[in-house]
XYZ file of C-alpha atoms in Angstrom:
298
model
C -53.075 -5.623 -51.570
C -50.054 -7.496 -50.166
C -50.631 -10.322 -47.719
C -49.091 -9.985 -44.266
C -48.701 -13.763 -43.955
C -45.088 -13.962 -45.184
C -44.108 -11.254 -42.671
C -45.891 -13.020 -39.832
C -44.289 -16.295 -40.823
C -40.857 -14.676 -40.856
C -41.341 -13.255 -37.357
C -42.609 -16.629 -36.153
C -39.475 -18.347 -37.493
C -37.257 -15.708 -35.888
C -39.027 -16.193 -32.546
C -38.525 -19.960 -32.776
C -34.842 -19.458 -33.592
C -34.363 -17.126 -30.604
C -36.085 -19.622 -28.299
C -33.967 -22.467 -29.654
C -30.734 -20.509 -29.170
C -31.823 -19.544 -25.651
C -32.551 -23.171 -24.827
C -29.164 -24.322 -26.148
C -27.338 -21.628 -24.176
C -29.288 -22.524 -21.024
C -28.353 -26.200 -21.382
C -24.704 -25.472 -22.161
C -24.323 -23.112 -19.167
C -26.485 -25.295 -16.897
C -28.827 -22.350 -16.196
C -31.559 -24.774 -15.180
C -29.283 -26.240 -12.506
C -28.137 -22.757 -11.473
C -31.762 -21.664 -11.031
C -32.406 -24.646 -8.778
C -29.235 -23.954 -6.787
C -30.147 -20.265 -6.497
C -33.446 -21.252 -4.863
C -31.589 -23.627 -2.532
C -29.094 -20.882 -1.637
C -31.676 -18.364 -0.540
C -33.703 -20.851 1.473
C -30.707 -21.600 3.703
C -30.765 -19.883 7.074
C -28.164 -17.442 8.363
C -26.326 -20.071 10.408
C -25.877 -22.315 7.356
C -24.555 -19.390 5.330
C -22.082 -18.409 8.044
C -20.834 -21.988 8.193
C -19.959 -21.923 4.481
C -17.768 -19.832 2.193
C -20.963 -18.369 0.669
C -19.867 -17.110 -2.749
C -22.801 -14.709 -3.426
C -21.367 -12.338 -0.796
C -18.037 -11.941 -2.604
C -17.020 -9.041 -4.833
C -13.939 -8.421 -6.950
C -11.558 -5.917 -5.343
C -8.851 -6.525 -7.961
C -10.515 -7.089 -11.318
C -8.396 -8.549 -14.102
C -4.980 -7.084 -13.248
C -2.475 -8.120 -15.982
C 0.589 -10.034 -14.801
C 3.433 -8.190 -16.579
C 5.529 -10.055 -19.124
C 3.307 -13.162 -19.111
C 0.976 -12.388 -21.990
C 2.125 -15.524 -23.850
C 2.615 -17.887 -20.902
C -1.027 -18.861 -20.068
C -1.640 -18.729 -16.315
C -2.943 -22.185 -15.362
C -3.390 -22.272 -11.578
C -2.680 -20.423 -8.354
C -2.043 -21.465 -4.730
C -1.814 -19.546 -1.455
C 1.258 -20.245 0.716
C 0.480 -19.576 4.416
C 4.162 -19.741 5.380
C 5.256 -16.905 3.099
C 1.841 -15.217 2.751
C 2.412 -15.110 -0.999
C 0.895 -16.836 -4.013
C 2.419 -19.343 -6.417
C 1.137 -19.698 -9.973
C 2.090 -22.093 -12.782
C 2.251 -21.103 -16.432
C 1.138 -23.888 -18.755
C 2.302 -22.862 -22.211
C 5.843 -21.831 -21.250
C 6.560 -23.833 -18.066
C 7.229 -21.426 -15.203
C 6.485 -21.195 -11.519
C 5.765 -17.602 -10.491
C 5.640 -16.165 -6.981
C 3.207 -13.269 -6.551
C 2.316 -10.875 -3.780
C -1.277 -10.915 -2.537
C -1.857 -7.863 -4.749
C -0.654 -9.662 -7.880
C 2.838 -8.168 -8.101
C 5.454 -10.500 -9.599
C 8.164 -11.352 -7.048
C 10.087 -13.946 -9.072
C 9.687 -16.184 -12.089
C 11.250 -19.688 -11.953
C 11.629 -21.897 -15.081
C 10.281 -25.451 -14.711
C 12.806 -27.550 -16.633
C 11.507 -30.968 -17.654
C 7.842 -30.109 -17.227
C 5.774 -30.172 -20.410
C 2.403 -28.673 -19.457
C 2.113 -27.723 -15.753
C -1.576 -27.127 -15.087
C -2.078 -27.285 -11.311
C -0.234 -26.340 -8.133
C -0.938 -26.520 -4.405
C 0.934 -25.972 -1.127
C 1.312 -28.904 1.265
C 1.271 -28.805 5.066
C 5.072 -28.670 5.313
C 5.333 -25.782 2.837
C 6.437 -27.830 -0.154
C 4.590 -27.470 -3.459
C 2.915 -30.158 -5.549
C 2.656 -29.605 -9.316
C 0.633 -31.564 -11.876
C 1.813 -31.910 -15.461
C -1.359 -32.658 -17.421
C 0.398 -33.854 -20.569
C 2.786 -36.186 -18.737
C 0.112 -37.397 -16.247
C 2.540 -36.760 -13.375
C 2.394 -35.170 -9.927
C 5.687 -33.874 -8.532
C 6.351 -32.641 -4.986
C 9.037 -29.941 -4.942
C 10.758 -27.759 -2.373
C 10.949 -24.016 -2.993
C 12.819 -21.671 -0.667
C 13.861 -18.025 -0.809
C 16.929 -18.904 -2.908
C 15.174 -21.017 -5.548
C 15.580 -19.587 -9.047
C 14.582 -22.607 -11.157
C 13.392 -26.205 -10.741
C 14.465 -29.299 -12.672
C 12.123 -32.283 -12.612
C 15.138 -34.604 -12.721
C 15.894 -33.577 -9.112
C 12.583 -34.974 -7.866
C 10.494 -38.171 -8.040
C 7.369 -37.673 -10.191
C 4.311 -39.741 -9.252
C 2.452 -41.423 -12.130
C -1.250 -40.478 -12.036
C -2.222 -43.209 -14.477
C -4.598 -42.986 -17.450
C -7.602 -40.679 -17.650
C -10.988 -41.072 -19.313
C -9.827 -38.494 -21.853
C -6.036 -38.464 -22.124
C -6.127 -35.012 -23.737
C -8.325 -33.577 -20.950
C -6.691 -35.176 -17.944
C -5.742 -34.000 -14.443
C -5.934 -30.223 -14.293
C -6.971 -29.493 -10.700
C -5.101 -30.026 -7.436
C -5.602 -28.990 -3.796
C -4.281 -29.943 -0.362
C -7.038 -31.120 1.987
C -5.680 -30.247 5.468
C -8.506 -31.823 7.455
C -8.027 -35.232 5.857
C -4.285 -34.877 5.159
C -4.564 -35.817 1.500
C -4.318 -34.386 -1.982
C -7.466 -33.850 -4.020
C -7.130 -34.254 -7.787
C -9.556 -33.167 -10.479
C -9.927 -34.411 -14.041
C -10.871 -31.724 -16.532
C -13.365 -33.574 -18.727
C -15.530 -35.338 -17.844
C -15.218 -33.644 -14.428
C -14.226 -36.100 -11.688
C -12.534 -35.958 -8.275
C -9.908 -38.264 -6.783
C -7.741 -38.337 -3.682
C -4.238 -39.602 -2.983
C -2.420 -39.976 0.349
C 1.127 -38.928 1.196
C 3.571 -41.342 2.804
C 5.935 -40.734 5.705
C 8.451 -39.190 3.317
C 5.856 -36.726 2.082
C 5.563 -38.359 -1.327
C 2.303 -39.644 -2.876
C 1.702 -43.344 -2.208
C -0.735 -46.017 -3.347
C -3.462 -45.728 -5.939
C -5.601 -42.651 -6.365
C -9.139 -43.116 -5.052
C -12.201 -41.814 -6.857
C -14.443 -39.614 -4.697
C -18.215 -39.671 -4.767
C -19.157 -36.378 -6.436
C -22.602 -36.708 -8.055
C -23.244 -32.967 -8.440
C -20.371 -31.961 -10.728
C -22.747 -30.387 -13.244
C -20.197 -28.259 -15.068
C -18.791 -28.483 -18.569
C -15.203 -28.853 -17.402
C -13.172 -28.679 -14.195
C -10.350 -26.139 -14.439
C -9.146 -25.837 -10.839
C -9.817 -26.831 -7.260
C -9.242 -25.300 -3.813
C -10.074 -26.291 -0.239
C -11.110 -23.652 2.306
C -8.893 -24.265 5.375
C -11.599 -22.843 7.697
C -14.582 -24.982 6.646
C -13.076 -27.847 4.636
C -15.399 -26.923 1.765
C -14.230 -27.247 -1.835
C -14.187 -24.539 -4.462
C -14.461 -25.888 -7.998
C -13.770 -23.688 -10.996
C -15.088 -24.200 -14.539
C -13.703 -22.044 -17.335
C -16.157 -23.369 -19.920
C -19.188 -22.792 -17.680
C -17.899 -19.437 -16.319
C -18.629 -20.678 -12.793
C -17.056 -20.930 -9.361
C -18.946 -23.368 -7.134
C -18.800 -24.310 -3.460
C -19.317 -27.912 -2.300
C -19.221 -29.413 1.166
C -17.014 -32.399 2.012
C -19.801 -34.800 1.029
C -19.978 -33.296 -2.467
C -23.210 -31.321 -1.986
C -23.552 -28.003 -3.849
C -23.836 -25.062 -1.448
C -23.311 -21.819 -3.371
C -22.036 -20.498 -6.682
C -20.746 -17.425 -8.473
C -21.113 -16.630 -12.176
C -17.876 -15.185 -13.556
C -19.714 -12.828 -15.880
C -19.340 -9.121 -16.496
C -21.671 -7.011 -14.368
C -21.849 -9.605 -11.568
C -19.942 -9.784 -8.260
C -17.952 -6.688 -9.133
C -16.571 -7.977 -12.455
C -16.522 -5.278 -15.108
C -16.022 -7.869 -17.862
C -16.546 -11.623 -18.081
C -13.427 -13.508 -16.990
C -12.067 -14.779 -20.339
C -10.859 -18.214 -19.252
C -10.631 -18.813 -15.503
C -7.972 -21.480 -14.918
C -6.904 -21.182 -11.286
C -8.420 -20.586 -7.843
C -7.183 -20.532 -4.248
C -8.437 -19.240 -0.890
C -6.401 -18.031 2.087
C -6.934 -18.465 5.830
C -8.905 -15.195 5.990
C -11.351 -16.299 3.288
C -9.968 -14.095 0.491
C -10.283 -15.767 -2.924
C -7.688 -15.391 -5.695
C -8.271 -16.275 -9.352
C -6.113 -16.351 -12.476
C -7.334 -16.413 -16.054
C -5.585 -17.019 -19.339
C -3.626 -15.356 -20.676
C -2.290 -13.432 -17.622
C -5.128 -11.882 -15.612
C -5.274 -11.751 -11.800
C -8.343 -11.302 -9.567
C -8.962 -10.901 -5.833
C -12.404 -11.361 -4.254
C -13.500 -10.536 -0.724
C -16.767 -10.644 1.176
C -18.608 -7.354 1.382
């Protein structure tokens, strides 16, 4: 008669392995923090929800639309331009600035000569664009009009962002903060937020200032946006598959998991690298290599 002990022992070891893997995944994806935030979300009253972006109410209405001809360019960020009511995206691998319609149609593709690894873009109050080159640790303010076909960094005055905690995972997020008339900068890893002011000539001035942001519990910071209606910040993490909302004091308010089967996503967003929000509250995302998403409240 064969003993059942070896079989029981095997199942016990398998159960332990499954539990261990589950624990590791939970820690890596910050599921414990997400569970706590989920409880906080649903204990907020209706007035508090209406005063925020409130990401749980959003659903994808354009879900992973490929940007044609950019399969090898690596979409790195996206910004809404209120003056043209179009979107501008930077490609990190092959440096380009791309103008898109709000439906993700390519309007024009402009080479960025002299840039090495453009990773972030935002639109300033006067309609100019600011672009971060992560590899060169530079921020450059540029002017783009209807006749622009390419940009050369030699025609502008790049601003030195200085060293980062990890020089290989440096500044990758950028957003204009209209309420405080400043630029917000984000370091990829470890995640951190900074601000820098613009001078009378519209160029960055002085030293960047670190912002108090104790709740940046994400594996990396891929992109940053500021909601012009509320002043709240949207922070995107490709490694954590998360989009999170914070108030101006840095408090977590709501979140969205960028996983297949949730918020209207058929598939998990492969590597979300850019986020922006327009004056109507519509959210736009880009993912490597060349995927485009639009999210609206139900």
